[in-house]
Amino acid sequence: MERALTILALLIVAAVPDICLAMPMQLGPYVTGFLGATMPRRNCNVTTTDFSSNQTFDERVRFDPGVDVGGAGGFDFGYLRLEGELSYKEADIKSIADNTGVNQYRDIDGNLGALAFMANAFFDFHNYTPVTPYMGGGIGFATLHLSNTYATDANNNRLLMYPRDDNTVFAYQAGAGLNIALNRRYSLDLGYRYFNTDWASFSRYALTTSSVRFESHNATVGFRIKF
């Protein structure tokens, strides 16, 4: 056991110079791919207008955690990075309840997704370690996709709560993270993003319109390559 620990210590000591030489990262273009989890806002309000009966329904929707996957390409100027990002977030609908508390639906089958195109700016706080903290944000637009969403009411009736539709709206995000240099070209990215969109209106059928937005907290792990 002692011999194994000694060998491990020697390997770490031998690797330290290479890690230190990895800082600072070279400037220039880069690409990043990332994968993580999206956690939509716990209570999301959905407003549905039924024009046939001239009624408006306000419902509280909750989501399960979902997936966040995407990539970005940009240019590193040293302390500032500018990039374009493409990402997709999707989460299943967990529960639907009337805001009055009268109707609680069950056996929910549906999801909400967001295909986002963002222009980002991040500020890097370089130091004498391989770990570089950063913070920033971006603006752009997102195409929200609402699937056909079914639910069962208290009388065991299977209902189509929201019909499938798409809508493109303004989106923004803000966040921070840590970039961990592996060498001068490659690094790992641990990031957090708060993501939000404008209200999207889904009206596949002219008789109803449902309005919702995609607001979420996102944690990702990425891999960055510098050129």
PDB file of C-alpha atoms in Angstrom:
ATOM      1  CA  MET A   1       0.000   0.000   0.000  1.00  0.00           C
ATOM      2  CA  GLU A   2       2.830   2.401   0.908  1.00  0.00           C
ATOM      3  CA  ARG A   3       4.571   1.666  -2.355  1.00  0.00           C
ATOM      4  CA  ALA A   4       1.395   2.398  -4.326  1.00  0.00           C
ATOM      5  CA  LEU A   5       0.915   5.721  -2.521  1.00  0.00           C
ATOM      6  CA  THR A   6       4.543   6.646  -3.147  1.00  0.00           C
ATOM      7  CA  ILE A   7       4.211   5.931  -6.861  1.00  0.00           C
ATOM      8  CA  LEU A   8       0.963   7.944  -7.020  1.00  0.00           C
ATOM      9  CA  ALA A   9       2.630  10.888  -5.244  1.00  0.00           C
ATOM     10  CA  LEU A  10       5.569  10.791  -7.664  1.00  0.00           C
ATOM     11  CA  LEU A  11       3.213  10.773 -10.642  1.00  0.00           C
ATOM     12  CA  ILE A  12       1.333  13.793  -9.274  1.00  0.00           C
ATOM     13  CA  VAL A  13       4.584  15.680  -8.651  1.00  0.00           C
ATOM     14  CA  ALA A  14       5.781  14.830 -12.144  1.00  0.00           C
ATOM     15  CA  ALA A  15       2.524  16.080 -13.642  1.00  0.00           C
ATOM     16  CA  VAL A  16       2.518  19.428 -11.806  1.00  0.00           C
ATOM     17  CA  PRO A  17       4.948  21.179 -14.203  1.00  0.00           C
ATOM     18  CA  ASP A  18       2.847  20.147 -17.205  1.00  0.00           C
ATOM     19  CA  ILE A  19      -0.332  21.436 -15.534  1.00  0.00           C
ATOM     20  CA  CYS A  20       1.318  24.725 -14.631  1.00  0.00           C
ATOM     21  CA  LEU A  21       2.632  25.126 -18.172  1.00  0.00           C
ATOM     22  CA  ALA A  22      -0.956  24.773 -19.360  1.00  0.00           C
ATOM     23  CA  MET A  23      -1.649  28.277 -18.028  1.00  0.00           C
ATOM     24  CA  PRO A  24      -2.368  30.615 -19.546  1.00  0.00           C
ATOM     25  CA  MET A  25      -4.365  28.986 -22.322  1.00  0.00           C
ATOM     26  CA  GLN A  26      -3.520  30.197 -25.801  1.00  0.00           C
ATOM     27  CA  LEU A  27      -5.742  32.856 -27.331  1.00  0.00           C
ATOM     28  CA  GLY A  28      -7.757  32.335 -30.479  1.00  0.00           C
ATOM     29  CA  PRO A  29     -10.757  30.388 -31.764  1.00  0.00           C
ATOM     30  CA  TYR A  30     -12.293  27.483 -29.884  1.00  0.00           C
ATOM     31  CA  VAL A  31     -15.207  25.055 -29.913  1.00  0.00           C
ATOM     32  CA  THR A  32     -17.042  23.546 -26.948  1.00  0.00           C
ATOM     33  CA  GLY A  33     -19.459  20.651 -26.558  1.00  0.00           C
ATOM     34  CA  PHE A  34     -21.476  20.185 -23.374  1.00  0.00           C
ATOM     35  CA  LEU A  35     -24.001  17.882 -21.735  1.00  0.00           C
ATOM     36  CA  GLY A  36     -25.931  18.327 -18.512  1.00  0.00           C
ATOM     37  CA  ALA A  37     -29.242  18.665 -16.742  1.00  0.00           C
ATOM     38  CA  THR A  38     -31.971  21.270 -16.992  1.00  0.00           C
ATOM     39  CA  MET A  39     -34.202  21.955 -14.005  1.00  0.00           C
ATOM     40  CA  PRO A  40     -37.232  24.032 -15.048  1.00  0.00           C
ATOM     41  CA  ARG A  41     -38.823  26.425 -12.596  1.00  0.00           C
ATOM     42  CA  ARG A  42     -40.723  24.494  -9.927  1.00  0.00           C
ATOM     43  CA  ASN A  43     -44.060  26.195 -10.597  1.00  0.00           C
ATOM     44  CA  CYS A  44     -44.726  27.305 -14.159  1.00  0.00           C
ATOM     45  CA  ASN A  45     -47.998  29.041 -14.925  1.00  0.00           C
ATOM     46  CA  VAL A  46     -49.836  28.090 -18.119  1.00  0.00           C
ATOM     47  CA  THR A  47     -52.740  30.206 -19.307  1.00  0.00           C
ATOM     48  CA  THR A  48     -55.182  28.602 -21.761  1.00  0.00           C
ATOM     49  CA  THR A  49     -57.992  30.472 -23.501  1.00  0.00           C
ATOM     50  CA  ASP A  50     -60.888  28.466 -24.934  1.00  0.00           C
ATOM     51  CA  PHE A  51     -62.538  30.676 -27.551  1.00  0.00           C
ATOM     52  CA  SER A  52     -65.446  28.267 -28.059  1.00  0.00           C
ATOM     53  CA  SER A  53     -66.629  28.826 -24.490  1.00  0.00           C
ATOM     54  CA  ASN A  54     -64.902  32.180 -23.964  1.00  0.00           C
ATOM     55  CA  GLN A  55     -63.183  30.851 -20.837  1.00  0.00           C
ATOM     56  CA  THR A  56     -59.633  31.270 -19.522  1.00  0.00           C
ATOM     57  CA  PHE A  57     -57.907  28.593 -17.430  1.00  0.00           C
ATOM     58  CA  ASP A  58     -54.849  29.224 -15.272  1.00  0.00           C
ATOM     59  CA  GLU A  59     -52.899  26.100 -14.399  1.00  0.00           C
ATOM     60  CA  ARG A  60     -49.752  25.370 -12.419  1.00  0.00           C
ATOM     61  CA  VAL A  61     -47.359  23.018 -14.209  1.00  0.00           C
ATOM     62  CA  ARG A  62     -44.345  21.246 -12.719  1.00  0.00           C
ATOM     63  CA  PHE A  63     -41.557  19.529 -14.620  1.00  0.00           C
ATOM     64  CA  ASP A  64     -39.157  16.678 -13.997  1.00  0.00           C
ATOM     65  CA  PRO A  65     -35.433  17.438 -14.459  1.00  0.00           C
ATOM     66  CA  GLY A  66     -34.460  17.049 -18.103  1.00  0.00           C
ATOM     67  CA  VAL A  67     -31.496  17.085 -20.446  1.00  0.00           C
ATOM     68  CA  ASP A  68     -29.426  20.026 -21.706  1.00  0.00           C
ATOM     69  CA  VAL A  69     -27.094  19.360 -24.642  1.00  0.00           C
ATOM     70  CA  GLY A  70     -25.328  21.685 -27.041  1.00  0.00           C
ATOM     71  CA  GLY A  71     -22.196  23.266 -28.391  1.00  0.00           C
ATOM     72  CA  ALA A  72     -20.560  26.631 -28.963  1.00  0.00           C
ATOM     73  CA  GLY A  73     -17.889  28.200 -31.106  1.00  0.00           C
ATOM     74  CA  GLY A  74     -16.115  31.471 -30.457  1.00  0.00           C
ATOM     75  CA  PHE A  75     -12.939  33.489 -29.998  1.00  0.00           C
ATOM     76  CA  ASP A  76     -10.888  33.926 -26.827  1.00  0.00           C
ATOM     77  CA  PHE A  77      -9.417  37.445 -26.533  1.00  0.00           C
ATOM     78  CA  GLY A  78      -7.750  36.763 -23.172  1.00  0.00           C
ATOM     79  CA  TYR A  79     -10.086  38.117 -20.539  1.00  0.00           C
ATOM     80  CA  LEU A  80     -13.113  38.198 -22.842  1.00  0.00           C
ATOM     81  CA  ARG A  81     -14.693  35.414 -24.895  1.00  0.00           C
ATOM     82  CA  LEU A  82     -17.372  35.960 -27.537  1.00  0.00           C
ATOM     83  CA  GLU A  83     -19.251  32.947 -28.863  1.00  0.00           C
ATOM     84  CA  GLY A  84     -22.304  31.622 -30.603  1.00  0.00           C
ATOM     85  CA  GLU A  85     -24.160  28.769 -28.910  1.00  0.00           C
ATOM     86  CA  LEU A  86     -26.681  26.178 -30.048  1.00  0.00           C
ATOM     87  CA  SER A  87     -28.416  24.112 -27.360  1.00  0.00           C
ATOM     88  CA  TYR A  88     -31.464  21.955 -26.776  1.00  0.00           C
ATOM     89  CA  LYS A  89     -33.288  21.545 -23.475  1.00  0.00           C
ATOM     90  CA  GLU A  90     -36.220  19.248 -22.801  1.00  0.00           C
ATOM     91  CA  ALA A  91     -38.174  18.262 -19.702  1.00  0.00           C
ATOM     92  CA  ASP A  92     -41.211  16.043 -19.118  1.00  0.00           C
ATOM     93  CA  ILE A  93     -44.279  17.531 -17.478  1.00  0.00           C
ATOM     94  CA  LYS A  94     -44.650  16.048 -13.995  1.00  0.00           C
ATOM     95  CA  SER A  95     -47.969  17.492 -12.794  1.00  0.00           C
ATOM     96  CA  ILE A  96     -50.775  19.866 -13.774  1.00  0.00           C
ATOM     97  CA  ALA A  97     -53.095  21.520 -11.269  1.00  0.00           C
ATOM     98  CA  ASP A  98     -55.726  24.222 -11.478  1.00  0.00           C
ATOM     99  CA  ASN A  99     -54.538  27.372  -9.703  1.00  0.00           C
ATOM    100  CA  THR A 100     -57.820  27.376  -7.797  1.00  0.00           C
ATOM    101  CA  GLY A 101     -56.808  24.044  -6.255  1.00  0.00           C
ATOM    102  CA  VAL A 102     -60.023  22.359  -7.392  1.00  0.00           C
ATOM    103  CA  ASN A 103     -58.675  20.230 -10.247  1.00  0.00           C
ATOM    104  CA  GLN A 104     -55.590  18.048  -9.827  1.00  0.00           C
ATOM    105  CA  TYR A 105     -54.715  16.035 -12.927  1.00  0.00           C
ATOM    106  CA  ARG A 106     -52.774  12.751 -12.983  1.00  0.00           C
ATOM    107  CA  ASP A 107     -51.039  10.384 -15.417  1.00  0.00           C
ATOM    108  CA  ILE A 108     -49.458  13.277 -17.281  1.00  0.00           C
ATOM    109  CA  ASP A 109     -47.949  12.547 -20.702  1.00  0.00           C
ATOM    110  CA  GLY A 110     -46.192  15.486 -22.350  1.00  0.00           C
ATOM    111  CA  ASN A 111     -43.024  17.574 -22.486  1.00  0.00           C
ATOM    112  CA  LEU A 112     -41.652  21.005 -23.303  1.00  0.00           C
ATOM    113  CA  GLY A 113     -38.446  21.569 -25.268  1.00  0.00           C
ATOM    114  CA  ALA A 114     -36.377  24.613 -26.223  1.00  0.00           C
ATOM    115  CA  LEU A 115     -33.973  24.832 -29.183  1.00  0.00           C
ATOM    116  CA  ALA A 116     -31.927  27.957 -28.405  1.00  0.00           C
ATOM    117  CA  PHE A 117     -29.560  30.062 -30.524  1.00  0.00           C
ATOM    118  CA  MET A 118     -27.552  32.406 -28.292  1.00  0.00           C
ATOM    119  CA  ALA A 119     -24.836  35.072 -28.659  1.00  0.00           C
ATOM    120  CA  ASN A 120     -22.727  34.981 -25.473  1.00  0.00           C
ATOM    121  CA  ALA A 121     -20.023  37.065 -23.802  1.00  0.00           C
ATOM    122  CA  PHE A 122     -17.974  35.647 -20.919  1.00  0.00           C
ATOM    123  CA  PHE A 123     -15.299  37.282 -18.759  1.00  0.00           C
ATOM    124  CA  ASP A 124     -12.419  35.008 -17.696  1.00  0.00           C
ATOM    125  CA  PHE A 125     -10.598  35.635 -14.398  1.00  0.00           C
ATOM    126  CA  HIS A 126      -7.162  34.202 -15.184  1.00  0.00           C
ATOM    127  CA  ASN A 127      -4.752  33.339 -12.381  1.00  0.00           C
ATOM    128  CA  TYR A 128      -1.666  31.193 -11.759  1.00  0.00           C
ATOM    129  CA  THR A 129      -3.591  27.934 -11.507  1.00  0.00           C
ATOM    130  CA  PRO A 130      -5.129  25.670 -14.166  1.00  0.00           C
ATOM    131  CA  VAL A 131      -8.620  26.663 -12.920  1.00  0.00           C
ATOM    132  CA  THR A 132     -10.119  29.806 -14.474  1.00  0.00           C
ATOM    133  CA  PRO A 133     -13.425  31.126 -13.062  1.00  0.00           C
ATOM    134  CA  TYR A 134     -15.681  32.957 -15.488  1.00  0.00           C
ATOM    135  CA  MET A 135     -19.054  34.680 -15.630  1.00  0.00           C
ATOM    136  CA  GLY A 136     -21.264  36.231 -18.278  1.00  0.00           C
ATOM    137  CA  GLY A 137     -24.417  35.683 -20.298  1.00  0.00           C
ATOM    138  CA  GLY A 138     -26.089  35.999 -23.636  1.00  0.00           C
ATOM    139  CA  ILE A 139     -29.176  36.835 -25.653  1.00  0.00           C
ATOM    140  CA  GLY A 140     -30.846  35.201 -28.622  1.00  0.00           C
ATOM    141  CA  PHE A 141     -33.991  33.321 -29.476  1.00  0.00           C
ATOM    142  CA  ALA A 142     -35.480  29.910 -28.751  1.00  0.00           C
ATOM    143  CA  THR A 143     -37.983  27.757 -30.565  1.00  0.00           C
ATOM    144  CA  LEU A 144     -40.197  26.169 -27.930  1.00  0.00           C
ATOM    145  CA  HIS A 145     -41.849  22.849 -28.729  1.00  0.00           C
ATOM    146  CA  LEU A 146     -44.858  21.713 -26.694  1.00  0.00           C
ATOM    147  CA  SER A 147     -45.859  18.099 -27.302  1.00  0.00           C
ATOM    148  CA  ASN A 148     -49.416  16.795 -27.220  1.00  0.00           C
ATOM    149  CA  THR A 149     -50.036  16.758 -23.471  1.00  0.00           C
ATOM    150  CA  TYR A 150     -52.627  14.380 -22.036  1.00  0.00           C
ATOM    151  CA  ALA A 151     -53.881  14.055 -18.465  1.00  0.00           C
ATOM    152  CA  THR A 152     -56.599  12.248 -16.502  1.00  0.00           C
ATOM    153  CA  ASP A 153     -59.043  14.289 -14.449  1.00  0.00           C
ATOM    154  CA  ALA A 154     -60.861  13.378 -11.210  1.00  0.00           C
ATOM    155  CA  ASN A 155     -63.635  11.674 -13.209  1.00  0.00           C
ATOM    156  CA  ASN A 156     -61.138   9.419 -15.007  1.00  0.00           C
ATOM    157  CA  ASN A 157     -61.595  11.278 -18.287  1.00  0.00           C
ATOM    158  CA  ARG A 158     -58.509  11.316 -20.519  1.00  0.00           C
ATOM    159  CA  LEU A 159     -58.091  14.885 -21.747  1.00  0.00           C
ATOM    160  CA  LEU A 160     -55.888  16.637 -24.273  1.00  0.00           C
ATOM    161  CA  MET A 161     -54.669  19.509 -22.090  1.00  0.00           C
ATOM    162  CA  TYR A 162     -52.336  21.191 -24.608  1.00  0.00           C
ATOM    163  CA  PRO A 163     -52.077  20.411 -28.337  1.00  0.00           C
ATOM    164  CA  ARG A 164     -48.680  20.058 -30.009  1.00  0.00           C
ATOM    165  CA  ASP A 165     -47.211  23.285 -31.411  1.00  0.00           C
ATOM    166  CA  ASP A 166     -44.041  25.368 -31.850  1.00  0.00           C
ATOM    167  CA  ASN A 167     -43.277  29.035 -31.304  1.00  0.00           C
ATOM    168  CA  THR A 168     -40.082  31.109 -31.510  1.00  0.00           C
ATOM    169  CA  VAL A 169     -39.476  33.778 -28.854  1.00  0.00           C
ATOM    170  CA  PHE A 170     -36.724  35.934 -27.353  1.00  0.00           C
ATOM    171  CA  ALA A 171     -34.384  34.185 -24.893  1.00  0.00           C
ATOM    172  CA  TYR A 172     -31.588  35.177 -22.520  1.00  0.00           C
ATOM    173  CA  GLN A 173     -29.229  33.501 -20.077  1.00  0.00           C
ATOM    174  CA  ALA A 174     -26.687  34.352 -17.387  1.00  0.00           C
ATOM    175  CA  GLY A 175     -24.250  32.183 -15.512  1.00  0.00           C
ATOM    176  CA  ALA A 176     -20.772  31.308 -14.336  1.00  0.00           C
ATOM    177  CA  GLY A 177     -18.407  28.383 -14.234  1.00  0.00           C
ATOM    178  CA  LEU A 178     -14.908  26.972 -13.995  1.00  0.00           C
ATOM    179  CA  ASN A 179     -12.622  26.174 -16.909  1.00  0.00           C
ATOM    180  CA  ILE A 180     -10.048  23.509 -15.944  1.00  0.00           C
ATOM    181  CA  ALA A 181      -7.038  23.395 -18.267  1.00  0.00           C
ATOM    182  CA  LEU A 182      -5.707  19.964 -19.234  1.00  0.00           C
ATOM    183  CA  ASN A 183      -3.030  21.463 -21.505  1.00  0.00           C
ATOM    184  CA  ARG A 184      -2.737  24.489 -23.775  1.00  0.00           C
ATOM    185  CA  ARG A 185      -5.410  23.192 -26.153  1.00  0.00           C
ATOM    186  CA  TYR A 186      -7.856  21.130 -24.140  1.00  0.00           C
ATOM    187  CA  SER A 187      -9.909  21.948 -21.057  1.00  0.00           C
ATOM    188  CA  LEU A 188     -12.961  20.871 -19.096  1.00  0.00           C
ATOM    189  CA  ASP A 189     -15.801  23.306 -18.485  1.00  0.00           C
ATOM    190  CA  LEU A 190     -18.086  23.093 -15.443  1.00  0.00           C
ATOM    191  CA  GLY A 191     -20.900  25.561 -15.948  1.00  0.00           C
ATOM    192  CA  TYR A 192     -24.147  26.897 -14.540  1.00  0.00           C
ATOM    193  CA  ARG A 193     -26.690  28.846 -16.594  1.00  0.00           C
ATOM    194  CA  TYR A 194     -29.978  30.502 -15.706  1.00  0.00           C
ATOM    195  CA  PHE A 195     -32.081  30.385 -18.883  1.00  0.00           C
ATOM    196  CA  ASN A 196     -35.390  32.130 -19.586  1.00  0.00           C
ATOM    197  CA  THR A 197     -37.626  32.971 -22.539  1.00  0.00           C
ATOM    198  CA  ASP A 198     -40.520  35.261 -23.346  1.00  0.00           C
ATOM    199  CA  TRP A 199     -44.038  33.855 -23.209  1.00  0.00           C
ATOM    200  CA  ALA A 200     -44.752  31.559 -26.127  1.00  0.00           C
ATOM    201  CA  SER A 201     -48.289  31.128 -27.462  1.00  0.00           C
ATOM    202  CA  PHE A 202     -49.343  27.714 -28.756  1.00  0.00           C
ATOM    203  CA  SER A 203     -52.486  27.777 -30.885  1.00  0.00           C
ATOM    204  CA  ARG A 204     -52.346  24.780 -33.209  1.00  0.00           C
ATOM    205  CA  TYR A 205     -56.135  24.692 -33.111  1.00  0.00           C
ATOM    206  CA  ALA A 206     -57.896  28.021 -33.587  1.00  0.00           C
ATOM    207  CA  LEU A 207     -60.303  27.302 -30.713  1.00  0.00           C
ATOM    208  CA  THR A 208     -57.632  27.353 -27.970  1.00  0.00           C
ATOM    209  CA  THR A 209     -54.421  29.203 -27.134  1.00  0.00           C
ATOM    210  CA  SER A 210     -51.963  28.204 -24.397  1.00  0.00           C
ATOM    211  CA  SER A 211     -49.175  30.497 -23.185  1.00  0.00           C
ATOM    212  CA  VAL A 212     -46.040  29.257 -21.406  1.00  0.00           C
ATOM    213  CA  ARG A 213     -42.354  30.106 -21.070  1.00  0.00           C
ATOM    214  CA  PHE A 214     -39.241  27.993 -20.492  1.00  0.00           C
ATOM    215  CA  GLU A 215     -37.412  29.112 -17.337  1.00  0.00           C
ATOM    216  CA  SER A 216     -34.724  26.821 -15.952  1.00  0.00           C
ATOM    217  CA  HIS A 217     -31.507  26.316 -14.025  1.00  0.00           C
ATOM    218  CA  ASN A 218     -28.896  24.334 -15.931  1.00  0.00           C
ATOM    219  CA  ALA A 219     -25.716  22.518 -14.878  1.00  0.00           C
ATOM    220  CA  THR A 220     -23.385  21.176 -17.568  1.00  0.00           C
ATOM    221  CA  VAL A 221     -20.015  19.537 -18.150  1.00  0.00           C
ATOM    222  CA  GLY A 222     -18.213  20.538 -21.327  1.00  0.00           C
ATOM    223  CA  PHE A 223     -15.033  19.868 -23.283  1.00  0.00           C
ATOM    224  CA  ARG A 224     -13.264  22.800 -24.973  1.00  0.00           C
ATOM    225  CA  ILE A 225     -10.712  22.668 -27.814  1.00  0.00           C
ATOM    226  CA  LYS A 226      -8.547  25.688 -28.712  1.00  0.00           C
ATOM    227  CA  PHE A 227      -7.087  26.148 -32.205  1.00  0.00           C
TER     228      PHE A 227
END
